[in-house]
JSON list of C-alpha atoms in Angstrom, two decimals:
[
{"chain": "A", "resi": 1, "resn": "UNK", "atom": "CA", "xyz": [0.00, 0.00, 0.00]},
{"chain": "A", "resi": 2, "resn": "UNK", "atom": "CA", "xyz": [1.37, 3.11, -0.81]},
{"chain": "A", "resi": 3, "resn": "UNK", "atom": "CA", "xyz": [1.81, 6.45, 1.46]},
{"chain": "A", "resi": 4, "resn": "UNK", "atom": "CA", "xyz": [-0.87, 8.13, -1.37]},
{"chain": "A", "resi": 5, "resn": "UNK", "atom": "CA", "xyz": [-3.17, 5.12, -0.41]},
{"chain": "A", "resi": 6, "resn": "UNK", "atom": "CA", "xyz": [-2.55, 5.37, 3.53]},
{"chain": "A", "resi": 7, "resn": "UNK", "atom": "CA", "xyz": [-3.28, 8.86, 3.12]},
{"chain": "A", "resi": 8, "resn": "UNK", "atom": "CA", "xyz": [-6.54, 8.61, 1.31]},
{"chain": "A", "resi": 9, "resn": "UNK", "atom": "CA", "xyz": [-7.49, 5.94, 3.71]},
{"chain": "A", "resi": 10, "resn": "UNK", "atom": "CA", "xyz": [-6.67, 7.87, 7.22]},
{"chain": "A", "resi": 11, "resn": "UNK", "atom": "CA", "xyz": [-8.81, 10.89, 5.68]},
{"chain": "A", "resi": 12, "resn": "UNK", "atom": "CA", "xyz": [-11.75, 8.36, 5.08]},
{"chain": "A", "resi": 13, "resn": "UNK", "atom": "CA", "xyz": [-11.77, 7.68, 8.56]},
{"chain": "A", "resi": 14, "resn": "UNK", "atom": "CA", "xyz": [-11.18, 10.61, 10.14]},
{"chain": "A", "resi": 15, "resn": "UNK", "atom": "CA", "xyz": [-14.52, 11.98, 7.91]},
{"chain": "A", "resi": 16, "resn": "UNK", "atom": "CA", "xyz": [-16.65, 9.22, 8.85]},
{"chain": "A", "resi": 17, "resn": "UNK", "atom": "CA", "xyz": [-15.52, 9.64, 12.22]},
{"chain": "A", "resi": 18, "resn": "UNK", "atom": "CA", "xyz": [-16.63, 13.43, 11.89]},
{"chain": "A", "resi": 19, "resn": "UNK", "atom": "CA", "xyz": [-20.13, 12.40, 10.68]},
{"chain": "A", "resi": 20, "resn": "UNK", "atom": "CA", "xyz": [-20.05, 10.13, 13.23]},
{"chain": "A", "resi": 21, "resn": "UNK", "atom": "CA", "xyz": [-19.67, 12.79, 15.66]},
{"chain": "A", "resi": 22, "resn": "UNK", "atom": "CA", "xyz": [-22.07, 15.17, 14.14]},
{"chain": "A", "resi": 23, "resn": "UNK", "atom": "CA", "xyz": [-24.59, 12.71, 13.81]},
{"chain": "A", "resi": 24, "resn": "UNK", "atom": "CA", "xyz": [-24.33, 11.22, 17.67]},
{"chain": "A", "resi": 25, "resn": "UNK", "atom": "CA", "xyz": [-24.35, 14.96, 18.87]},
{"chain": "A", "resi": 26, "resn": "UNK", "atom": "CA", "xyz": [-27.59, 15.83, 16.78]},
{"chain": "A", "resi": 27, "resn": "UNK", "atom": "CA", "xyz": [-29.31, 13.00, 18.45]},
{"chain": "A", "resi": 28, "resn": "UNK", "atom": "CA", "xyz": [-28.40, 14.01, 21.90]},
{"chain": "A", "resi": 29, "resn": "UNK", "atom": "CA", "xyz": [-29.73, 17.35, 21.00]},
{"chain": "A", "resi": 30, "resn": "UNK", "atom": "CA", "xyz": [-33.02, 15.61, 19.92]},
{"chain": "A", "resi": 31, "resn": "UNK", "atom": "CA", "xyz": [-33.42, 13.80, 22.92]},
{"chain": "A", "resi": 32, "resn": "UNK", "atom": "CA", "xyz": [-32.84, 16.38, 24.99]},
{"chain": "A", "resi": 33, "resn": "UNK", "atom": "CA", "xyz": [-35.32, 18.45, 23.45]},
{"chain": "A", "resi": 34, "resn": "UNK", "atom": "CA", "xyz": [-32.48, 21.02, 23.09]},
{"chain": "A", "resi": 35, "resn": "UNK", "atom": "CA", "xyz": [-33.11, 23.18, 19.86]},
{"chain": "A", "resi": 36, "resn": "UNK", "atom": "CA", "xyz": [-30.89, 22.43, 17.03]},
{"chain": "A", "resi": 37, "resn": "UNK", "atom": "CA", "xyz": [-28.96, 24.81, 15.21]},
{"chain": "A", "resi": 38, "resn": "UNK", "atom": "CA", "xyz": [-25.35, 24.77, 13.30]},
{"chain": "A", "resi": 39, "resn": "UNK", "atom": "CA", "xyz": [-24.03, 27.51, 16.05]},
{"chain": "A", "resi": 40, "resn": "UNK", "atom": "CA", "xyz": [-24.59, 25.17, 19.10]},
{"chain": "A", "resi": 41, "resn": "UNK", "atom": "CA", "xyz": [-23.46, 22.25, 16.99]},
{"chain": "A", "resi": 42, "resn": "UNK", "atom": "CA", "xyz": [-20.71, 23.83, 15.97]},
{"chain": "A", "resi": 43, "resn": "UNK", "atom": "CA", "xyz": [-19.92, 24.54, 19.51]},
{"chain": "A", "resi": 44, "resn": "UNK", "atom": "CA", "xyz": [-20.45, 21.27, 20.71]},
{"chain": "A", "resi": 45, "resn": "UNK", "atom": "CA", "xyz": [-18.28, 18.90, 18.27]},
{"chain": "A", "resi": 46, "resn": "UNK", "atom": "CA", "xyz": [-15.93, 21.78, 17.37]},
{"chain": "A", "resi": 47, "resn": "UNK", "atom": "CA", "xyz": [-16.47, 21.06, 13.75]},
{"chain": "A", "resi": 48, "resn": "UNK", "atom": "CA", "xyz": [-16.85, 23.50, 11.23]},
{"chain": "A", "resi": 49, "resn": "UNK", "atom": "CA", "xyz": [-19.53, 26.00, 10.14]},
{"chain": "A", "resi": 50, "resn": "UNK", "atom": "CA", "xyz": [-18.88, 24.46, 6.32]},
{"chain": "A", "resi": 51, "resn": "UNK", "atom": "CA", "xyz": [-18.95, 20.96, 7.64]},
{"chain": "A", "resi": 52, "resn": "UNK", "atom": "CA", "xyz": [-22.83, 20.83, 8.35]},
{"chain": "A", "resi": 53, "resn": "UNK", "atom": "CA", "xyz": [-23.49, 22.50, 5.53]},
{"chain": "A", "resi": 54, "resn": "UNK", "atom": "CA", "xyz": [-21.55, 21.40, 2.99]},
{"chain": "A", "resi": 55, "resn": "UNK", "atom": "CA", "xyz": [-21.60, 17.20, 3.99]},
{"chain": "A", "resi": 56, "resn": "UNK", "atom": "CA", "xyz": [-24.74, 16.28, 2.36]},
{"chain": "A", "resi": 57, "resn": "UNK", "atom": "CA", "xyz": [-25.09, 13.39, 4.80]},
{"chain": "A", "resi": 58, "resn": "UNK", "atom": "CA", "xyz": [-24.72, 15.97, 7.93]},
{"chain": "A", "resi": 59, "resn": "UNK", "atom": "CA", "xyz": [-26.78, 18.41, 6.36]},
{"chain": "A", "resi": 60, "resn": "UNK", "atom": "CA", "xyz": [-29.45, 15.46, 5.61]},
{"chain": "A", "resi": 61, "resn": "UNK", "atom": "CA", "xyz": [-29.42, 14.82, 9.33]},
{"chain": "A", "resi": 62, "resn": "UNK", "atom": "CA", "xyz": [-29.54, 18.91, 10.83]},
{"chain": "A", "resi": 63, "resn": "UNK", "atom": "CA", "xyz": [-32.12, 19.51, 8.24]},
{"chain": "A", "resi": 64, "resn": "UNK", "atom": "CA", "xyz": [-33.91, 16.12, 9.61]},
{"chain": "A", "resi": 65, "resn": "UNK", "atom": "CA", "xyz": [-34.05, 17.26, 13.03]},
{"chain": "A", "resi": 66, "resn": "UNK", "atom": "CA", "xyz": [-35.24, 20.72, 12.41]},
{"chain": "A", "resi": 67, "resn": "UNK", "atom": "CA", "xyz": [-38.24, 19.24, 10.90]},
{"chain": "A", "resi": 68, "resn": "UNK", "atom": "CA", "xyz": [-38.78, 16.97, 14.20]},
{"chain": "A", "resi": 69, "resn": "UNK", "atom": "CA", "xyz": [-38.48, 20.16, 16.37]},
{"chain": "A", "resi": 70, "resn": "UNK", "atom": "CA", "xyz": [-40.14, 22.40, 13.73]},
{"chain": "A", "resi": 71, "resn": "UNK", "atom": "CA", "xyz": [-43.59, 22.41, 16.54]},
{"chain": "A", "resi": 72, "resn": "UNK", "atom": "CA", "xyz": [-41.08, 22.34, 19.72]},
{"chain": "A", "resi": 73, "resn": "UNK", "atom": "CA", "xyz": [-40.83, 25.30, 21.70]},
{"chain": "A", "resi": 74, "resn": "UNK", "atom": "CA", "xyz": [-38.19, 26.52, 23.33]},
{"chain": "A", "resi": 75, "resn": "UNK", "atom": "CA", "xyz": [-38.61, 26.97, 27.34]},
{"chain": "A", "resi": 76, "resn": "UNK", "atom": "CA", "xyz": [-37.01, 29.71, 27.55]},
{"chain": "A", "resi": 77, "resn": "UNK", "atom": "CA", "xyz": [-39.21, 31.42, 25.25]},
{"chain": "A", "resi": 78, "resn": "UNK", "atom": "CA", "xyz": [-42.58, 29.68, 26.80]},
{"chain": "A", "resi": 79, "resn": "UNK", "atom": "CA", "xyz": [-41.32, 31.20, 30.34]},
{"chain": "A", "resi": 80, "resn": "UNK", "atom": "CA", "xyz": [-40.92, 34.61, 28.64]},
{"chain": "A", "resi": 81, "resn": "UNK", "atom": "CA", "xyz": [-44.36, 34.22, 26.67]},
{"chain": "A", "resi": 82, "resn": "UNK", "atom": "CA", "xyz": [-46.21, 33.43, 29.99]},
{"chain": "A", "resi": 83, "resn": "UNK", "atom": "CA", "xyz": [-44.12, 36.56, 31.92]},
{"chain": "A", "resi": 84, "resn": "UNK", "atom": "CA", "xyz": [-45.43, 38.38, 28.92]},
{"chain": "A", "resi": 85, "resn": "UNK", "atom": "CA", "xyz": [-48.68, 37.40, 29.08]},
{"chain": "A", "resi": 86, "resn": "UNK", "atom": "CA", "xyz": [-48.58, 38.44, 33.02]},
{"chain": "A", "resi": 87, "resn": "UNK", "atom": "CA", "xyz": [-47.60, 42.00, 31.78]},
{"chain": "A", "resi": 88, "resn": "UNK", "atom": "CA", "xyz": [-50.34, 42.20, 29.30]},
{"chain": "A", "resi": 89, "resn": "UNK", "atom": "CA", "xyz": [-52.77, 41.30, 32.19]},
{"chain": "A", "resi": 90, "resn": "UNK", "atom": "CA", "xyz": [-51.67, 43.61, 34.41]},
{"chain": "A", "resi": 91, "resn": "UNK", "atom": "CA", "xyz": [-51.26, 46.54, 32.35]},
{"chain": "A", "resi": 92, "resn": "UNK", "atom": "CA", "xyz": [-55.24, 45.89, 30.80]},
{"chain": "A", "resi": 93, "resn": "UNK", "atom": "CA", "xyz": [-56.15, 45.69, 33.86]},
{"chain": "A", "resi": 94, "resn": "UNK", "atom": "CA", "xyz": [-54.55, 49.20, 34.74]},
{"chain": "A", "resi": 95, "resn": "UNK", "atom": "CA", "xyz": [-55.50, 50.77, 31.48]},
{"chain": "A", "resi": 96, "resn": "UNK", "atom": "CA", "xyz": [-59.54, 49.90, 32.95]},
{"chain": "A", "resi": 97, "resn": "UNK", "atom": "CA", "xyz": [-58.86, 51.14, 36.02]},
{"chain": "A", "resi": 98, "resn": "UNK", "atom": "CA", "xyz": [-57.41, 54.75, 34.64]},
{"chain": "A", "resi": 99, "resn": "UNK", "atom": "CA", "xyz": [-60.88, 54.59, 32.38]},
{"chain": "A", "resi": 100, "resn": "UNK", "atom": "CA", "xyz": [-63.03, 54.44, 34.94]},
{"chain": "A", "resi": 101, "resn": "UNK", "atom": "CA", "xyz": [-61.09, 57.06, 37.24]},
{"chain": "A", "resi": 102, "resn": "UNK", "atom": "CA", "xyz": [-61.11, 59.00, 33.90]},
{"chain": "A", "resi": 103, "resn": "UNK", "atom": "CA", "xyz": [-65.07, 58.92, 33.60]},
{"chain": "A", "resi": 104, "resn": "UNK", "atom": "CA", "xyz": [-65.51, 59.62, 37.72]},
{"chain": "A", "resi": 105, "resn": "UNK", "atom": "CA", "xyz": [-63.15, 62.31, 36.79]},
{"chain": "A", "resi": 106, "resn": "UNK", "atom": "CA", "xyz": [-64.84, 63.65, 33.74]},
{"chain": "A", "resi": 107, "resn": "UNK", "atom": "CA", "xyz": [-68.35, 63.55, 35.54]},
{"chain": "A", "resi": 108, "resn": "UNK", "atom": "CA", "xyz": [-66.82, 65.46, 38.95]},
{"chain": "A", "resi": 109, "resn": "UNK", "atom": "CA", "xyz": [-65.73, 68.11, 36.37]},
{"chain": "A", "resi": 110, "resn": "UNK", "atom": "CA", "xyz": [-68.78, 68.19, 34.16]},
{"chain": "A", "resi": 111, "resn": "UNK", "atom": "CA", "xyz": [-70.64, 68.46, 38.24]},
{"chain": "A", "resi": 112, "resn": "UNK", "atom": "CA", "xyz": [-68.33, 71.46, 38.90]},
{"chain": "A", "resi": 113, "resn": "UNK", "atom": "CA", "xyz": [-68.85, 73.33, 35.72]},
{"chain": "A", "resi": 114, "resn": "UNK", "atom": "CA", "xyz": [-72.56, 73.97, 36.22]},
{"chain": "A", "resi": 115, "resn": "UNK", "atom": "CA", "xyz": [-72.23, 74.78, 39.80]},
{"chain": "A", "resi": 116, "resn": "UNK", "atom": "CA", "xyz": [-69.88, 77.14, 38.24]},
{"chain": "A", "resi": 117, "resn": "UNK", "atom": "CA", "xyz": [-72.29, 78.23, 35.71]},
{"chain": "A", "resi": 118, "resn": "UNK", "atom": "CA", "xyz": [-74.93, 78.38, 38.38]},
{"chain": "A", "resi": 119, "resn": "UNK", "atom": "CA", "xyz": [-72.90, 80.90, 40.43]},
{"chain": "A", "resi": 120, "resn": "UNK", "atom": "CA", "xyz": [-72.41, 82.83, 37.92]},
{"chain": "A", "resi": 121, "resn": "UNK", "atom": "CA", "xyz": [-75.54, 83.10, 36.92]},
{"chain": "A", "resi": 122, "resn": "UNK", "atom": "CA", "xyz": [-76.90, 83.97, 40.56]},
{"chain": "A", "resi": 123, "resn": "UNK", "atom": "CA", "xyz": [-74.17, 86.42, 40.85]},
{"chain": "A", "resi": 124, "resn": "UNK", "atom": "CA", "xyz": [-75.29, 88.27, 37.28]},
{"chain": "A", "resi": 125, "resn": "UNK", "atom": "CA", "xyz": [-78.97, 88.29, 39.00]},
{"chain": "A", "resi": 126, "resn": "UNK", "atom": "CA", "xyz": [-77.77, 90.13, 41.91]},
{"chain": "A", "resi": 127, "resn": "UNK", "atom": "CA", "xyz": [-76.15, 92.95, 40.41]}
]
């Protein structure tokens, strides 16, 4: 066998061991219900950017599992959507209560006016 042949071979190996790797570490990810995306798996094996998108094999897999988690939700997020939702509540809730201080308001003034006018008036009798 010659060095060319060793060399070819040793490369072989080391890329199916990459796929391997990328493959194993996607399927964690799945079954962890942690979201999948290149960044974190790029993190994680500390393979390349190019590698999971340019290996049709990898790319077959990533593009597999964001279809599986394409209705998943991320917990984060559903923690932030229900503090969110909390907000919302509490700030309708405000927003009625300013109304109706707003229309006690509006009536106390519309009160004060025609006592006003009716002073006025009294006082343009008198002179």
């Amino acid at each position: 066998m010659s060095k060319y042949d060793k060399m070819l071979e040793v490369n072989h190996k080391q890329s199916v061991e990459k796929i391997q790797r990328a493959k194993l570490t996607i399927q964690e990810m799945i079954e962890e219900e942690d979201k999948v995306t290149v960044p974190k798996l790029i993190q994680k094996t500390g393979l390349s950017r190019g590698f999971f998108y340019k290996n049709p094999e990898v790319r077959k897999a990533v593009d597999h599992a964001l279809q599986v988690q394409a209705g998943m939700v991320d917990k984060r997020r559903k923690i932030l959507d229900m503090a969110m939702d909390n907000r919302i509540l509490q700030l309708e809730q405000q927003v009625a209560k300013l109304k109706r201080e707003n229309e006690t308001l509006r009536k106390e003034n519309e009160a004060m006016r025609k006592a006003l006018n009716k002073r006025d008036l009294n006082l343009i009798k008198n002179f």
